[in-house]
Amino acid sequence: MGSTATTTVPTNPELMEVLAAVGAAYFQDFAAAAARHGLSSSQAKALGAVQESVPMRALAGRLGCDASNVTGIVDRLESLGLAHREAAAGDRRVKIVVITEQGRAILGLIRGEMARTHQAFEAMSDEQRVALHSICSQVLPVLSGRAVSPQ
Amino acid sequence: MGSTATTTVPTNPELMEVLAAVGAAYFQDFAAAAARHGLSSSQAKALGAVQESVPMRALAGRLGCDASNVTGIVDRLESLGLAHREAAAGDRRVKIVVITEQGRAILGLIRGEMARTHQAFEAMSDEQRVALHSICSQVLPVLSGRAVSPQ
DNA sequence: TATTGTTATACTCTATAACTATA
DNA sequence: TATAGTTATAGAGTATAACAATA
């Protein structure tokens, strides 16, 4: 296939539109897969963020929310046996969130069951996969505010 | 530039990771810009979804939420003078949400003030813009469940 | 004094169910 | 009977402020 039609360079608004649509669709697929395992999208997102053990405070940073919210989210993960709190070595104030084996298993299931996402990926050529990954990797530091500051 | 390093084809998990990160960063940029204008991200998303007039029920579909939520969201847009309800011609049950001039202006401001997003786009080459737009457009129908059904 | 985690509070988003007015 | 929109209700996410324990 590969159309040879006019390849006009898309404008910022055009790019924003498709990017927003793809982001929303991806998120819905994620939320639906999480819901099938009894997790809200926030809980599932948190589960993904604790694949490596992390203090409560740092987890709030990763999730982009206030630290007070993390208490409740981790409470629920803990009550479901998907993660637990451990005391930190040096500082008795901090608690470290550690994912359990069951938590890791559920996380793998959720990711594997994002059917539409996998379907979308499988519809892509190798060239497209390489291009998408490269563009996202390049754009991410700027978009997330972790770019090298200008000047 | 353009590295000639090993261009390994990324796996599904690798693609999911960068895509999720880009989507989350984009959404945060959007929510922050909306908040500067006193709108929650849901309200701003709804505002973007009514650029063309749409019945309440259809708006719920576009936002991917239950119809009962739309009442409150449109209530707030209406109280802010950003949209209003109109009676539909043929069916007296349906109400059509219409964006106001002020609503359109605020929407334009919000989109224009997504600084990180624009910064990210401006860091992209024309080739990358074309590739990203084309990939997103191709992938969107599958990801959002509007693909041609197999069989 | 500052920091970590928690609790209390309030607001928004969300889904479910029941209601109304139309069809 | 079915549909569009609303209302009531309850659960979860979120931020702010205040608190206890620790640094």
GROMACS .gro file of C-alpha atoms (C1' of nucleotides) in nm:
model
  348
    1MET     CA    1   0.000   0.000   0.000
    2GLY     CA    2   0.172   0.319   0.120
    3SER     CA    3  -0.015   0.604  -0.039
    4THR     CA    4   0.186   0.840  -0.255
    5ALA     CA    5  -0.069   1.114  -0.199
    6THR     CA    6   0.025   1.467  -0.100
    7THR     CA    7   0.226   1.445   0.221
    8THR     CA    8   0.153   1.787   0.365
    9VAL     CA    9   0.338   1.854   0.689
   10PRO     CA   10   0.074   1.850   0.965
   11THR     CA   11   0.025   2.163   1.176
   12ASN     CA   12   0.047   2.173   1.555
   13PRO     CA   13  -0.333   2.167   1.597
   14GLU     CA   14  -0.357   1.868   1.365
   15LEU     CA   15  -0.087   1.684   1.557
   16MET     CA   16  -0.251   1.773   1.889
   17GLU     CA   17  -0.580   1.634   1.770
   18VAL     CA   18  -0.452   1.290   1.668
   19LEU     CA   19  -0.219   1.269   1.966
   20ALA     CA   20  -0.502   1.349   2.208
   21ALA     CA   21  -0.727   1.093   2.039
   22VAL     CA   22  -0.462   0.821   2.052
   23GLY     CA   23  -0.379   0.904   2.413
   24ALA     CA   24  -0.745   0.890   2.516
   25ALA     CA   25  -0.805   0.561   2.334
   26TYR     CA   26  -0.494   0.406   2.488
   27PHE     CA   27  -0.603   0.519   2.835
   28GLN     CA   28  -0.952   0.371   2.788
   29ASP     CA   29  -0.802   0.038   2.682
   30PHE     CA   30  -0.580   0.047   2.992
   31ALA     CA   31  -0.864   0.141   3.227
   32ALA     CA   32  -1.089  -0.131   3.084
   33ALA     CA   33  -0.821  -0.399   3.128
   34ALA     CA   34  -0.755  -0.282   3.485
   35ALA     CA   35  -1.127  -0.283   3.566
   36ARG     CA   36  -1.151  -0.646   3.456
   37HIS     CA   37  -0.914  -0.721   3.744
   38GLY     CA   38  -1.100  -0.504   3.992
   39LEU     CA   39  -0.854  -0.215   3.980
   40SER     CA   40  -0.923   0.148   3.907
   41SER     CA   41  -0.692   0.313   3.657
   42SER     CA   42  -0.517   0.502   3.937
   43GLN     CA   43  -0.454   0.183   4.128
   44ALA     CA   44  -0.326   0.010   3.815
   45LYS     CA   45  -0.108   0.307   3.730
   46ALA     CA   46   0.036   0.298   4.082
   47LEU     CA   47   0.097  -0.075   4.049
   48GLY     CA   48   0.300  -0.006   3.736
   49ALA     CA   49   0.491   0.266   3.916
   50VAL     CA   50   0.608   0.035   4.194
   51GLN     CA   51   0.765  -0.235   3.978
   52GLU     CA   52   1.078  -0.109   4.146
   53SER     CA   53   1.035  -0.039   4.519
   54VAL     CA   54   0.982   0.328   4.594
   55PRO     CA   55   0.906   0.545   4.901
   56MET     CA   56   0.553   0.681   4.939
   57ARG     CA   57   0.666   1.036   4.871
   58ALA     CA   58   0.850   0.945   4.552
   59LEU     CA   59   0.550   0.745   4.435
   60ALA     CA   60   0.335   1.057   4.462
   61GLY     CA   61   0.586   1.231   4.237
   62ARG     CA   62   0.571   0.953   3.982
   63LEU     CA   63   0.193   0.958   3.982
   64GLY     CA   64   0.183   1.335   3.960
   65CYS     CA   65  -0.052   1.373   4.255
   66ASP     CA   66  -0.037   1.491   4.614
   67ALA     CA   67   0.128   1.265   4.872
   68SER     CA   68  -0.193   1.245   5.074
   69ASN     CA   69  -0.364   1.051   4.795
   70VAL     CA   70  -0.102   0.782   4.786
   71THR     CA   71  -0.197   0.663   5.133
   72GLY     CA   72  -0.539   0.548   5.016
   73ILE     CA   73  -0.422   0.404   4.687
   74VAL     CA   74  -0.149   0.196   4.851
   75ASP     CA   75  -0.395   0.098   5.126
   76ARG     CA   76  -0.611  -0.066   4.860
   77LEU     CA   77  -0.320  -0.231   4.679
   78GLU     CA   78  -0.207  -0.364   5.017
   79SER     CA   79  -0.552  -0.494   5.109
   80LEU     CA   80  -0.561  -0.677   4.775
   81GLY     CA   81  -0.221  -0.830   4.841
   82LEU     CA   82  -0.065  -0.662   4.539
   83ALA     CA   83   0.187  -0.452   4.729
   84HIS     CA   84   0.299  -0.386   5.087
   85ARG     CA   85   0.481  -0.122   5.292
   86GLU     CA   86   0.828  -0.182   5.432
   87ALA     CA   87   1.032   0.027   5.672
   88ALA     CA   88   1.326   0.209   5.517
   89ALA     CA   89   1.674   0.131   5.637
   90GLY     CA   90   1.822   0.470   5.721
   91ASP     CA   91   1.518   0.688   5.791
   92ARG     CA   92   1.242   0.564   6.019
   93ARG     CA   93   0.996   0.818   5.876
   94VAL     CA   94   0.984   0.673   5.528
   95LYS     CA   95   0.789   0.368   5.416
   96ILE     CA   96   0.882   0.189   5.098
   97VAL     CA   97   0.617   0.039   4.872
   98VAL     CA   98   0.713  -0.304   4.741
   99ILE     CA   99   0.516  -0.494   4.477
  100THR     CA  100   0.426  -0.855   4.557
  101GLU     CA  101   0.452  -1.151   4.322
  102GLN     CA  102   0.077  -1.145   4.284
  103GLY     CA  103   0.092  -0.774   4.206
  104ARG     CA  104   0.348  -0.836   3.936
  105ALA     CA  105   0.134  -1.113   3.793
  106ILE     CA  106  -0.179  -0.897   3.780
  107LEU     CA  107   0.016  -0.616   3.618
  108GLY     CA  108   0.136  -0.854   3.349
  109LEU     CA  109  -0.217  -0.977   3.290
  110ILE     CA  110  -0.354  -0.624   3.258
  111ARG     CA  111  -0.089  -0.526   3.007
  112GLY     CA  112  -0.137  -0.843   2.812
  113GLU     CA  113  -0.512  -0.792   2.794
  114MET     CA  114  -0.500  -0.449   2.634
  115ALA     CA  115  -0.642  -0.605   2.321
  116ARG     CA  116  -0.696  -0.293   2.112
  117THR     CA  117  -0.351  -0.163   2.190
  118HIS     CA  118  -0.188  -0.489   2.087
  119GLN     CA  119  -0.408  -0.500   1.778
  120ALA     CA  120  -0.298  -0.148   1.690
  121PHE     CA  121   0.068  -0.237   1.736
  122GLU     CA  122   0.033  -0.546   1.523
  123ALA     CA  123  -0.113  -0.335   1.243
  124MET     CA  124   0.212  -0.139   1.232
  125SER     CA  125   0.509  -0.212   1.009
  126ASP     CA  126   0.856  -0.251   1.154
  127GLU     CA  127   0.949   0.088   1.010
  128GLN     CA  128   0.651   0.246   1.182
  129ARG     CA  129   0.734   0.082   1.513
  130VAL     CA  130   1.089   0.212   1.495
  131ALA     CA  131   0.972   0.561   1.396
  132LEU     CA  132   0.706   0.580   1.668
  133HIS     CA  133   0.941   0.464   1.939
  134SER     CA  134   1.212   0.702   1.829
  135ILE     CA  135   0.981   1.002   1.808
  136CYS     CA  136   0.823   0.930   2.147
  137SER     CA  137   1.162   0.884   2.310
  138GLN     CA  138   1.288   1.210   2.164
  139VAL     CA  139   0.977   1.407   2.255
  140LEU     CA  140   0.927   1.267   2.604
  141PRO     CA  141   1.191   1.466   2.794
  142VAL     CA  142   1.055   1.792   2.651
  143LEU     CA  143   0.691   1.700   2.706
  144SER     CA  144   0.744   1.586   3.063
  145GLY     CA  145   0.955   1.887   3.154
  146ARG     CA  146   1.275   1.693   3.197
  147ALA     CA  147   1.444   1.843   2.895
  148VAL     CA  148   1.783   2.007   2.921
  149SER     CA  149   1.690   2.361   3.021
  150PRO     CA  150   1.760   2.611   2.743
  151GLN     CA  151   2.059   2.827   2.848
  152MET     CA  152   2.217   1.424   1.316
  153GLY     CA  153   2.004   1.110   1.284
  154SER     CA  154   2.192   0.835   1.459
  155THR     CA  155   2.290   0.537   1.249
  156ALA     CA  156   2.302   0.318   1.558
  157THR     CA  157   2.136  -0.022   1.575
  158THR     CA  158   1.770   0.032   1.497
  159THR     CA  159   1.622  -0.265   1.679
  160VAL     CA  160   1.249  -0.299   1.622
  161PRO     CA  161   1.083  -0.213   1.957
  162THR     CA  162   0.867  -0.477   2.127
  163ASN     CA  163   0.503  -0.420   2.228
  164PRO     CA  164   0.594  -0.360   2.595
  165GLU     CA  165   0.855  -0.106   2.491
  166LEU     CA  166   0.607   0.075   2.268
  167MET     CA  167   0.343   0.068   2.542
  168GLU     CA  168   0.585   0.223   2.787
  169VAL     CA  169   0.678   0.523   2.573
  170LEU     CA  170   0.324   0.568   2.448
  171ALA     CA  171   0.186   0.569   2.802
  172ALA     CA  172   0.452   0.816   2.913
  173VAL     CA  173   0.384   1.050   2.621
  174GLY     CA  174   0.009   1.025   2.675
  175ALA     CA  175   0.040   1.102   3.046
  176ALA     CA  176   0.271   1.398   2.985
  177TYR     CA  177   0.042   1.537   2.717
  178PHE     CA  178  -0.258   1.503   2.947
  179GLN     CA  179  -0.079   1.682   3.231
  180ASP     CA  180   0.011   1.969   2.998
  181PHE     CA  181  -0.353   1.986   2.890
  182ALA     CA  182  -0.490   1.975   3.246
  183ALA     CA  183  -0.248   2.244   3.362
  184ALA     CA  184  -0.345   2.477   3.076
  185ALA     CA  185  -0.715   2.418   3.146
  186ALA     CA  186  -0.667   2.482   3.518
  187ARG     CA  187  -0.512   2.821   3.441
  188HIS     CA  188  -0.852   2.912   3.294
  189GLY     CA  189  -1.050   2.768   3.584
  190LEU     CA  190  -1.154   2.450   3.403
  191SER     CA  191  -1.108   2.092   3.512
  192SER     CA  192  -0.968   1.859   3.249
  193SER     CA  193  -1.310   1.698   3.204
  194GLN     CA  194  -1.472   2.035   3.144
  195ALA     CA  195  -1.200   2.134   2.898
  196LYS     CA  196  -1.227   1.800   2.722
  197ALA     CA  197  -1.602   1.850   2.692
  198LEU     CA  198  -1.546   2.200   2.556
  199GLY     CA  199  -1.326   2.052   2.285
  200ALA     CA  200  -1.590   1.791   2.209
  201VAL     CA  201  -1.861   2.050   2.142
  202GLN     CA  202  -1.678   2.253   1.880
  203GLU     CA  203  -1.952   2.118   1.661
  204SER     CA  204  -2.295   2.120   1.826
  205VAL     CA  205  -2.393   1.783   1.966
  206PRO     CA  206  -2.683   1.634   2.169
  207MET     CA  207  -2.617   1.556   2.535
  208ARG     CA  208  -2.634   1.181   2.476
  209ALA     CA  209  -2.385   1.191   2.191
  210LEU     CA  210  -2.154   1.407   2.400
  211ALA     CA  211  -2.149   1.136   2.665
  212GLY     CA  212  -2.042   0.894   2.394
  213ARG     CA  213  -1.762   1.122   2.282
  214LEU     CA  214  -1.639   1.168   2.637
  215GLY     CA  215  -1.661   0.797   2.709
  216CYS     CA  216  -1.865   0.845   3.024
  217ASP     CA  217  -2.221   0.789   3.142
  218ALA     CA  218  -2.488   1.033   3.026
  219SER     CA  219  -2.567   1.134   3.384
  220ASN     CA  220  -2.224   1.295   3.420
  221VAL     CA  221  -2.270   1.520   3.121
  222THR     CA  222  -2.550   1.710   3.294
  223GLY     CA  223  -2.316   1.849   3.559
  224ILE     CA  224  -2.029   1.916   3.322
  225VAL     CA  225  -2.246   2.108   3.077
  226ASP     CA  226  -2.411   2.287   3.372
  227ARG     CA  227  -2.073   2.431   3.463
  228LEU     CA  228  -1.980   2.521   3.107
  229GLU     CA  229  -2.316   2.693   3.079
  230SER     CA  230  -2.276   2.882   3.406
  231LEU     CA  231  -1.937   3.004   3.282
  232GLY     CA  232  -2.092   3.120   2.955
  233LEU     CA  233  -1.879   2.881   2.749
  234ALA     CA  234  -2.167   2.675   2.606
  235HIS     CA  235  -2.546   2.658   2.622
  236ARG     CA  236  -2.826   2.411   2.561
  237GLU     CA  237  -3.065   2.447   2.269
  238ALA     CA  238  -3.384   2.258   2.191
  239ALA     CA  239  -3.355   2.012   1.904
  240ALA     CA  240  -3.575   2.061   1.599
  241GLY     CA  241  -3.746   1.725   1.550
  242ASP     CA  242  -3.740   1.569   1.898
  243ARG     CA  243  -3.842   1.770   2.202
  244ARG     CA  244  -3.660   1.529   2.432
  245VAL     CA  245  -3.311   1.610   2.308
  246LYS     CA  246  -3.103   1.912   2.402
  247ILE     CA  247  -2.815   2.020   2.184
  248VAL     CA  248  -2.500   2.162   2.338
  249VAL     CA  249  -2.366   2.462   2.146
  250ILE     CA  250  -2.032   2.628   2.217
  251THR     CA  251  -2.035   3.006   2.259
  252GLU     CA  252  -1.787   3.251   2.109
  253GLN     CA  253  -1.630   3.288   2.451
  254GLY     CA  254  -1.608   2.912   2.481
  255ARG     CA  255  -1.431   2.889   2.149
  256ALA     CA  256  -1.193   3.166   2.257
  257ILE     CA  257  -1.106   2.994   2.585
  258LEU     CA  258  -1.052   2.666   2.403
  259GLY     CA  259  -0.811   2.837   2.168
  260LEU     CA  260  -0.624   2.992   2.458
  261ILE     CA  261  -0.594   2.661   2.640
  262ARG     CA  262  -0.458   2.486   2.335
  263GLY     CA  263  -0.221   2.770   2.260
  264GLU     CA  264  -0.087   2.765   2.615
  265MET     CA  265   0.016   2.399   2.615
  266ALA     CA  266   0.374   2.514   2.621
  267ARG     CA  267   0.548   2.180   2.660
  268THR     CA  268   0.342   2.023   2.386
  269HIS     CA  269   0.425   2.300   2.142
  270GLN     CA  270   0.788   2.285   2.248
  271ALA     CA  271   0.788   1.912   2.180
  272PHE     CA  272   0.632   1.960   1.837
  273GLU     CA  273   0.880   2.228   1.745
  274ALA     CA  274   1.164   1.993   1.830
  275MET     CA  275   1.038   1.757   1.559
  276SER     CA  276   1.152   1.753   1.199
  277ASP     CA  277   0.903   1.773   0.913
  278GLU     CA  278   0.963   1.405   0.841
  279GLN     CA  279   0.886   1.318   1.202
  280ARG     CA  280   0.569   1.526   1.200
  281VAL     CA  281   0.448   1.351   0.887
  282ALA     CA  282   0.538   1.008   1.025
  283LEU     CA  283   0.373   1.071   1.364
  284HIS     CA  284   0.054   1.203   1.210
  285SER     CA  285   0.034   0.918   0.965
  286ILE     CA  286   0.095   0.650   1.228
  287CYS     CA  287  -0.157   0.800   1.470
  288SER     CA  288  -0.420   0.830   1.199
  289GLN     CA  289  -0.368   0.471   1.092
  290VAL     CA  290  -0.369   0.334   1.445
  291LEU     CA  291  -0.659   0.539   1.579
  292PRO     CA  292  -0.952   0.344   1.428
  293VAL     CA  293  -0.812   0.018   1.568
  294LEU     CA  294  -0.727   0.163   1.908
  295SER     CA  295  -1.064   0.332   1.950
  296GLY     CA  296  -1.259   0.027   1.835
  297ARG     CA  297  -1.383   0.184   1.515
  298ALA     CA  298  -1.179  -0.038   1.289
  299VAL     CA  299  -1.340  -0.238   1.011
  300SER     CA  300  -1.453  -0.548   1.195
  301PRO     CA  301  -1.257  -0.859   1.093
  302GLN     CA  302  -1.488  -1.089   0.889
  303DT     C1'  303   1.282   2.370   6.198
  304DA     C1'  304   1.202   2.064   5.819
  305DT     C1'  305   1.034   1.630   5.632
  306DT     C1'  306   0.751   1.178   5.591
  307DG     C1'  307   0.344   0.985   5.614
  308DT     C1'  308  -0.124   1.019   5.774
  309DT     C1'  309  -0.585   1.203   5.874
  310DA     C1'  310  -0.980   1.527   5.807
  311DT     C1'  311  -1.226   1.785   5.486
  312DA     C1'  312  -1.424   1.935   5.064
  313DC     C1'  313  -1.487   1.918   4.568
  314DT     C1'  314  -1.505   1.680   4.128
  315DC     C1'  315  -1.563   1.274   3.840
  316DT     C1'  316  -1.782   0.853   3.779
  317DA     C1'  317  -2.149   0.476   3.751
  318DT     C1'  318  -2.604   0.293   3.897
  319DA     C1'  319  -3.069   0.344   3.959
  320DA     C1'  320  -3.495   0.590   3.965
  321DC     C1'  321  -3.755   0.962   3.779
  322DT     C1'  322  -3.982   1.301   3.390
  323DA     C1'  323  -4.110   1.415   2.955
  324DT     C1'  324  -4.133   1.293   2.547
  325DA     C1'  325  -4.156   0.950   2.150
  326DT     C1'  326  -4.249   0.026   2.564
  327DA     C1'  327  -3.834   0.281   2.464
  328DT     C1'  328  -3.545   0.692   2.471
  329DA     C1'  329  -3.328   1.173   2.629
  330DG     C1'  330  -3.216   1.412   2.996
  331DT     C1'  331  -3.217   1.479   3.488
  332DT     C1'  332  -3.171   1.381   3.981
  333DA     C1'  333  -3.014   1.116   4.391
  334DT     C1'  334  -2.677   0.849   4.574
  335DA     C1'  335  -2.244   0.638   4.666
  336DG     C1'  336  -1.750   0.537   4.571
  337DA     C1'  337  -1.302   0.691   4.421
  338DG     C1'  338  -0.949   1.056   4.301
  339DT     C1'  339  -0.771   1.488   4.413
  340DA     C1'  340  -0.583   1.907   4.678
  341DT     C1'  341  -0.542   2.172   5.112
  342DA     C1'  342  -0.456   2.197   5.576
  343DA     C1'  343  -0.339   2.014   6.015
  344DC     C1'  344  -0.118   1.649   6.276
  345DA     C1'  345   0.237   1.286   6.479
  346DA     C1'  346   0.675   1.087   6.444
  347DT     C1'  347   1.124   1.147   6.312
  348DA     C1'  348   1.517   1.392   6.130
   0.00000   0.00000   0.00000
